[in-house]
XYZ file of C-alpha atoms in Angstrom:
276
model
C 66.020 -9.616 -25.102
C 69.499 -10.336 -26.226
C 70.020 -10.111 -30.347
C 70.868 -13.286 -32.298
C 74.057 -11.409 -33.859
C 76.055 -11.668 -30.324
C 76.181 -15.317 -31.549
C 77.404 -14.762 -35.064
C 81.036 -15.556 -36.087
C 80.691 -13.134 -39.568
C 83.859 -14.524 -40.827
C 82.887 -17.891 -40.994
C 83.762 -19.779 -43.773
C 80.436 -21.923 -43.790
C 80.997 -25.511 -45.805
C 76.998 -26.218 -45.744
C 74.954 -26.246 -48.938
C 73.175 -24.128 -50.015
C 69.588 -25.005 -48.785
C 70.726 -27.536 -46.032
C 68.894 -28.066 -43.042
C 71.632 -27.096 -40.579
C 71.149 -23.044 -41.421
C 67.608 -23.447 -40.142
C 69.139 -25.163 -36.942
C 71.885 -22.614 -36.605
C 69.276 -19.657 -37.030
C 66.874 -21.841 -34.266
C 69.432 -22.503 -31.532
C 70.924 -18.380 -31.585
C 67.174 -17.098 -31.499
C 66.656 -19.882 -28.462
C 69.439 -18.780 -26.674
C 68.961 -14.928 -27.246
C 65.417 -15.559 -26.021
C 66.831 -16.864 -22.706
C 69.344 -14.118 -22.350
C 71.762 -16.263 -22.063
C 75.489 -15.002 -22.520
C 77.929 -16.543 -24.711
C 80.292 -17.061 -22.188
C 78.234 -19.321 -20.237
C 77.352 -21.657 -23.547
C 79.331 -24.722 -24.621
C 78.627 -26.188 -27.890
C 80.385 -29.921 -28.143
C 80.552 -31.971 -31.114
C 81.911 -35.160 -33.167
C 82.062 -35.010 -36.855
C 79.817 -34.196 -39.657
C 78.250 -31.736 -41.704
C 76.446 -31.115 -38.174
C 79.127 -31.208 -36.567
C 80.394 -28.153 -38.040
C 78.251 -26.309 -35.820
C 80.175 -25.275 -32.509
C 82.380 -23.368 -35.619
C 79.930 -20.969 -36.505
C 78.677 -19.672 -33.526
C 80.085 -17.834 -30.885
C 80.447 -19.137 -27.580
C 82.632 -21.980 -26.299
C 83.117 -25.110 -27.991
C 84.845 -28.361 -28.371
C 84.841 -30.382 -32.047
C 86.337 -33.651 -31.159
C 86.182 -37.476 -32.223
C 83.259 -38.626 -34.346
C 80.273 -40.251 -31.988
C 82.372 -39.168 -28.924
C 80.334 -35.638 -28.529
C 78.529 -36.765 -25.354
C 80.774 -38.061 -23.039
C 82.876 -34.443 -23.794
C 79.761 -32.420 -22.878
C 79.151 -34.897 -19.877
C 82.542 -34.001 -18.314
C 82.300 -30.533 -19.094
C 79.026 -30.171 -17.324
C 80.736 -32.123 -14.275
C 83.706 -29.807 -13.947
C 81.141 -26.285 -14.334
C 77.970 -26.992 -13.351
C 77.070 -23.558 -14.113
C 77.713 -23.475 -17.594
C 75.148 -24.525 -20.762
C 76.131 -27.437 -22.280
C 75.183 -28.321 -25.358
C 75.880 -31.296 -27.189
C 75.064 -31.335 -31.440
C 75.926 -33.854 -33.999
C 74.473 -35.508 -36.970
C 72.333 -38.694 -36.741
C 75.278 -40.603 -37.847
C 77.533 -39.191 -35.131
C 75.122 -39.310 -32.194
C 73.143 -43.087 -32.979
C 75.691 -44.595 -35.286
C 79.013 -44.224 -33.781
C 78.342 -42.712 -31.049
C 75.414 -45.082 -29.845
C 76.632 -46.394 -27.268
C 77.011 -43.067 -25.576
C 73.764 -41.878 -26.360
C 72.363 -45.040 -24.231
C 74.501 -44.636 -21.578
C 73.920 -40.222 -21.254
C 69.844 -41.321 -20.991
C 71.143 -43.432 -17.911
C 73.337 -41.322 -16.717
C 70.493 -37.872 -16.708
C 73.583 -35.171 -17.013
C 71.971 -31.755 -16.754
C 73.106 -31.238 -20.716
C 70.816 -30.387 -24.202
C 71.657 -33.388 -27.067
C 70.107 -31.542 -30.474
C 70.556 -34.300 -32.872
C 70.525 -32.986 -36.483
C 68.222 -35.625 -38.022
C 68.428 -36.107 -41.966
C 68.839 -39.997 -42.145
C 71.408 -39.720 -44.740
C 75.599 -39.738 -44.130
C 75.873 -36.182 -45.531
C 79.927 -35.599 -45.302
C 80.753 -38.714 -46.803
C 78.666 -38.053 -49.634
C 75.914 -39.825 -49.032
C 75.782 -43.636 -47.571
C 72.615 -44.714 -45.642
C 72.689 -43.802 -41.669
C 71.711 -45.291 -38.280
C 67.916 -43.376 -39.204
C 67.806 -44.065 -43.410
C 64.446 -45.725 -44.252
C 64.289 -49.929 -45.302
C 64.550 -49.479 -49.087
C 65.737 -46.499 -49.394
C 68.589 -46.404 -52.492
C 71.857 -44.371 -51.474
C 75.192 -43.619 -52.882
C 76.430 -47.012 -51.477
C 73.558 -49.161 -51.125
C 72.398 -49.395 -54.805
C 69.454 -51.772 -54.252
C 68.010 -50.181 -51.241
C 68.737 -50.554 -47.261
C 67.555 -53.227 -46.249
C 67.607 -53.331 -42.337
C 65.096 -51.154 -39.860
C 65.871 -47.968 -39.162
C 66.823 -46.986 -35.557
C 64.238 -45.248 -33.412
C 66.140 -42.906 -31.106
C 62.560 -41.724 -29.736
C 61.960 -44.896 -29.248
C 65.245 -45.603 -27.414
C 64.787 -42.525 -25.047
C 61.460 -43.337 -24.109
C 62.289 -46.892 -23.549
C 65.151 -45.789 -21.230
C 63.201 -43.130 -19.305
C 64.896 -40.378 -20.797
C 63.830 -37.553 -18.881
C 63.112 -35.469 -21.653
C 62.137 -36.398 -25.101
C 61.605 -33.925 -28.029
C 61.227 -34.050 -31.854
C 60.978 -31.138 -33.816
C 61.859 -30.610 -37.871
C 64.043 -27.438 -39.247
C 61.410 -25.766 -41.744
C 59.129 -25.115 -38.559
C 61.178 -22.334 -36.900
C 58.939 -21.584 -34.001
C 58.403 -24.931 -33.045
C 62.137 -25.443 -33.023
C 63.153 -22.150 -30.835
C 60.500 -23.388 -28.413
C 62.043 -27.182 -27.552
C 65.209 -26.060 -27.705
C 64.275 -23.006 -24.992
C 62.457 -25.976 -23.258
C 65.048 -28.315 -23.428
C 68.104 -25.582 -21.944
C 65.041 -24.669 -18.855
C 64.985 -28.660 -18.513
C 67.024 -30.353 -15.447
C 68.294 -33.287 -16.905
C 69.149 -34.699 -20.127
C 67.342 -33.480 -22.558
C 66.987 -35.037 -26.163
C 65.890 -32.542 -29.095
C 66.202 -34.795 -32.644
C 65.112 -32.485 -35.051
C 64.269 -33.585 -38.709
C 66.327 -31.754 -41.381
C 66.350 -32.251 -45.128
C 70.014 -33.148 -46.582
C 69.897 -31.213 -49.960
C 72.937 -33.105 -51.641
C 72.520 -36.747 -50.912
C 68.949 -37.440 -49.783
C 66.128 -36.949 -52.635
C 63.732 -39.164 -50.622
C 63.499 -36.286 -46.861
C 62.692 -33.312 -48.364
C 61.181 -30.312 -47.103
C 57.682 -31.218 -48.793
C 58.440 -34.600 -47.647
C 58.759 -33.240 -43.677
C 55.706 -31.095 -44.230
C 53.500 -34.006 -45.589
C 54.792 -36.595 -42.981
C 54.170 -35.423 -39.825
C 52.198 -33.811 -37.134
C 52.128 -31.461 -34.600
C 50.901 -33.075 -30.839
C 47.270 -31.633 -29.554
C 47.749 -28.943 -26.697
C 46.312 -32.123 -24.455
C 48.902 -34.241 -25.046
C 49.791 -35.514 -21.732
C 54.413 -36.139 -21.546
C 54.172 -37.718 -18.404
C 52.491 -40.516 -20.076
C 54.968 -43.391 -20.534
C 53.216 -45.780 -22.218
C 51.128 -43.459 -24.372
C 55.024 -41.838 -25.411
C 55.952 -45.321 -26.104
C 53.049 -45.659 -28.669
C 53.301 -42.822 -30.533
C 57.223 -43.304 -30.653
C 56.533 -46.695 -32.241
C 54.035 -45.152 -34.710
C 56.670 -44.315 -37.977
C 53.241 -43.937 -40.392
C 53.584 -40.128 -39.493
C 56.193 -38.394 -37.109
C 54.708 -36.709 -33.494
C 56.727 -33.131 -33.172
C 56.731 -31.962 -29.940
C 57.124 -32.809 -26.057
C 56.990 -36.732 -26.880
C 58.089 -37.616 -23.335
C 59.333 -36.088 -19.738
C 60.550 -37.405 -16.397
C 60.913 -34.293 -14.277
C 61.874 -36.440 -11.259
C 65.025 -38.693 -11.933
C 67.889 -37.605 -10.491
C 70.576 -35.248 -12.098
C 73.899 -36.745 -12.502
C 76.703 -34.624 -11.552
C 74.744 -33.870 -8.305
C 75.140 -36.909 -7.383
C 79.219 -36.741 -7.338
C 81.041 -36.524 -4.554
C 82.613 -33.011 -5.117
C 79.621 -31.324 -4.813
C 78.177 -33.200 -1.875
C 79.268 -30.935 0.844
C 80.887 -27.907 -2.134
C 78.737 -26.582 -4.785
C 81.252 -24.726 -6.115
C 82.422 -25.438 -9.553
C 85.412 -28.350 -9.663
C 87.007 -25.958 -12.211
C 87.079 -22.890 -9.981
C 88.897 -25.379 -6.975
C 92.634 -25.008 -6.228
C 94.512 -28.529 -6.157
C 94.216 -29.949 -2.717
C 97.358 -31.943 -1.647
């Protein structure tokens, strides 16, 4: 088994607070990938902006930081180009349902072979604060003084609703549970959504840790994925939060083996000469 440190970066100049959310995510996604043996040279992280965002900077393997809510189609057209590689696509819930919502949608419908961890602390944590896509109805913020007071999205919801092919919640403080979806989502063929529930130290007093812990559950070992409609219900059900497997479609087909260059070629478009 590979060690966690080949993915350190130990100069990193690391802008998180202290007790955020995203260490326990950082710690999670190097002890997944170390417990898949997978090389850094085959991983890509991709990212918008945000305080999640900031993640493809402190670890090593490749990565690509670009426009906020724009991390998905990146990763999609890296995983066209090299097949082979791990793509991995990470962003806040801000990035990844606010801005970049439309994407999100439209990567469920597309089923790229790619992992979406969505950092999940329903707050706007880099702009100090504001309610996001995921912020509870009442819930006072920085810039809403008298409480939100619209619905929050559902992104398991969404997924379900869409067929994702594989839907997963999990939340930072439970480590194990963590390295295990996001092992399960990288082994998955498809797209595979992991939103994990993080507390926001800073600017949300409301998701805490305690608040996590007291909030939700973990799904019984008979828990059946498969099941649409019983995924549907239990995404619906916001009195406590399912971790786990909510959903999975084994059998839609993969995007980019669908394209035309690999029809008749599987060799990587990136590894082609120009043909004239």
């Amino acid at each position: 088994m590979f060690e966690t440190k080949i993915y350190d970066i130990p100069d990193a100049d690391i802008a998180w607070c202290p007790g955020c959310g995203n260490f326990g995510i950082i710690n999670e996604l190097k002890t997944a990938l170390a417990q898949l043996e997978i090389e850094p040279t085959r991983v890509v992280v991709v990212s918008g902006i945000g305080q999640a965002a900031k993640m493809p900077q402190y670890v090593k393997a490749h990565m690509f930081n670009g426009l906020h809510g724009r991390s998905l189609p990146a990763a999609v057209a890296i995983k066209m180009v090299n097949p082979e590689l791990i793509v991995i696509a990470e962003s806040g819930d801000g990035c990844t349902y606010g801005e970049g919502g439309n994407h999100f949608i439209h990567t469920i419908r597309k089923n790229p072979n790619i992992t979406n961890i969505v950092h999940d602390n329903q707050i706007y944590g880099l702009t100090k604060g504001q309610a996001s896509p995921t912020t509870a109805r009442g819930q006072v913020t920085t810039l809403q003084f008298e409480g939100t007071y619209v619905d929050p999205f559902n992104p398991i919801a969404v997924a379900v609703a869409l067929d994702a092919s594989f839907v997963a919640r999990s939340f930072s403080g439970n480590f194990n549970l963590t390295v295990e979806l996001i092992k399960m989502a990288i082994r998955h063929k498809g797209y595979a959504l992991v939103d994990i529930l993080q507390p926001c130290v800073t600017f949300n007093k409301v998701n805490t840790y305690q608040w996590y812990r007291e909030n939700t559950y973990l799904l019984p070992d008979n828990y059946d994925p498969t099941d649409r409609e019983a995924a549907f219900k239990i995404a619906t059900d916001t009195n406590k939060l399912a971790l786990g497997v909510i959903y999975k479609n084994p059998n839609k087909p993969v995007f980019e083996e669908q394209l035309a260059p690999y029809k008749n070629n599987k060799t990587p478009v990136a590894y082609r000469g120009i043909e004239l």
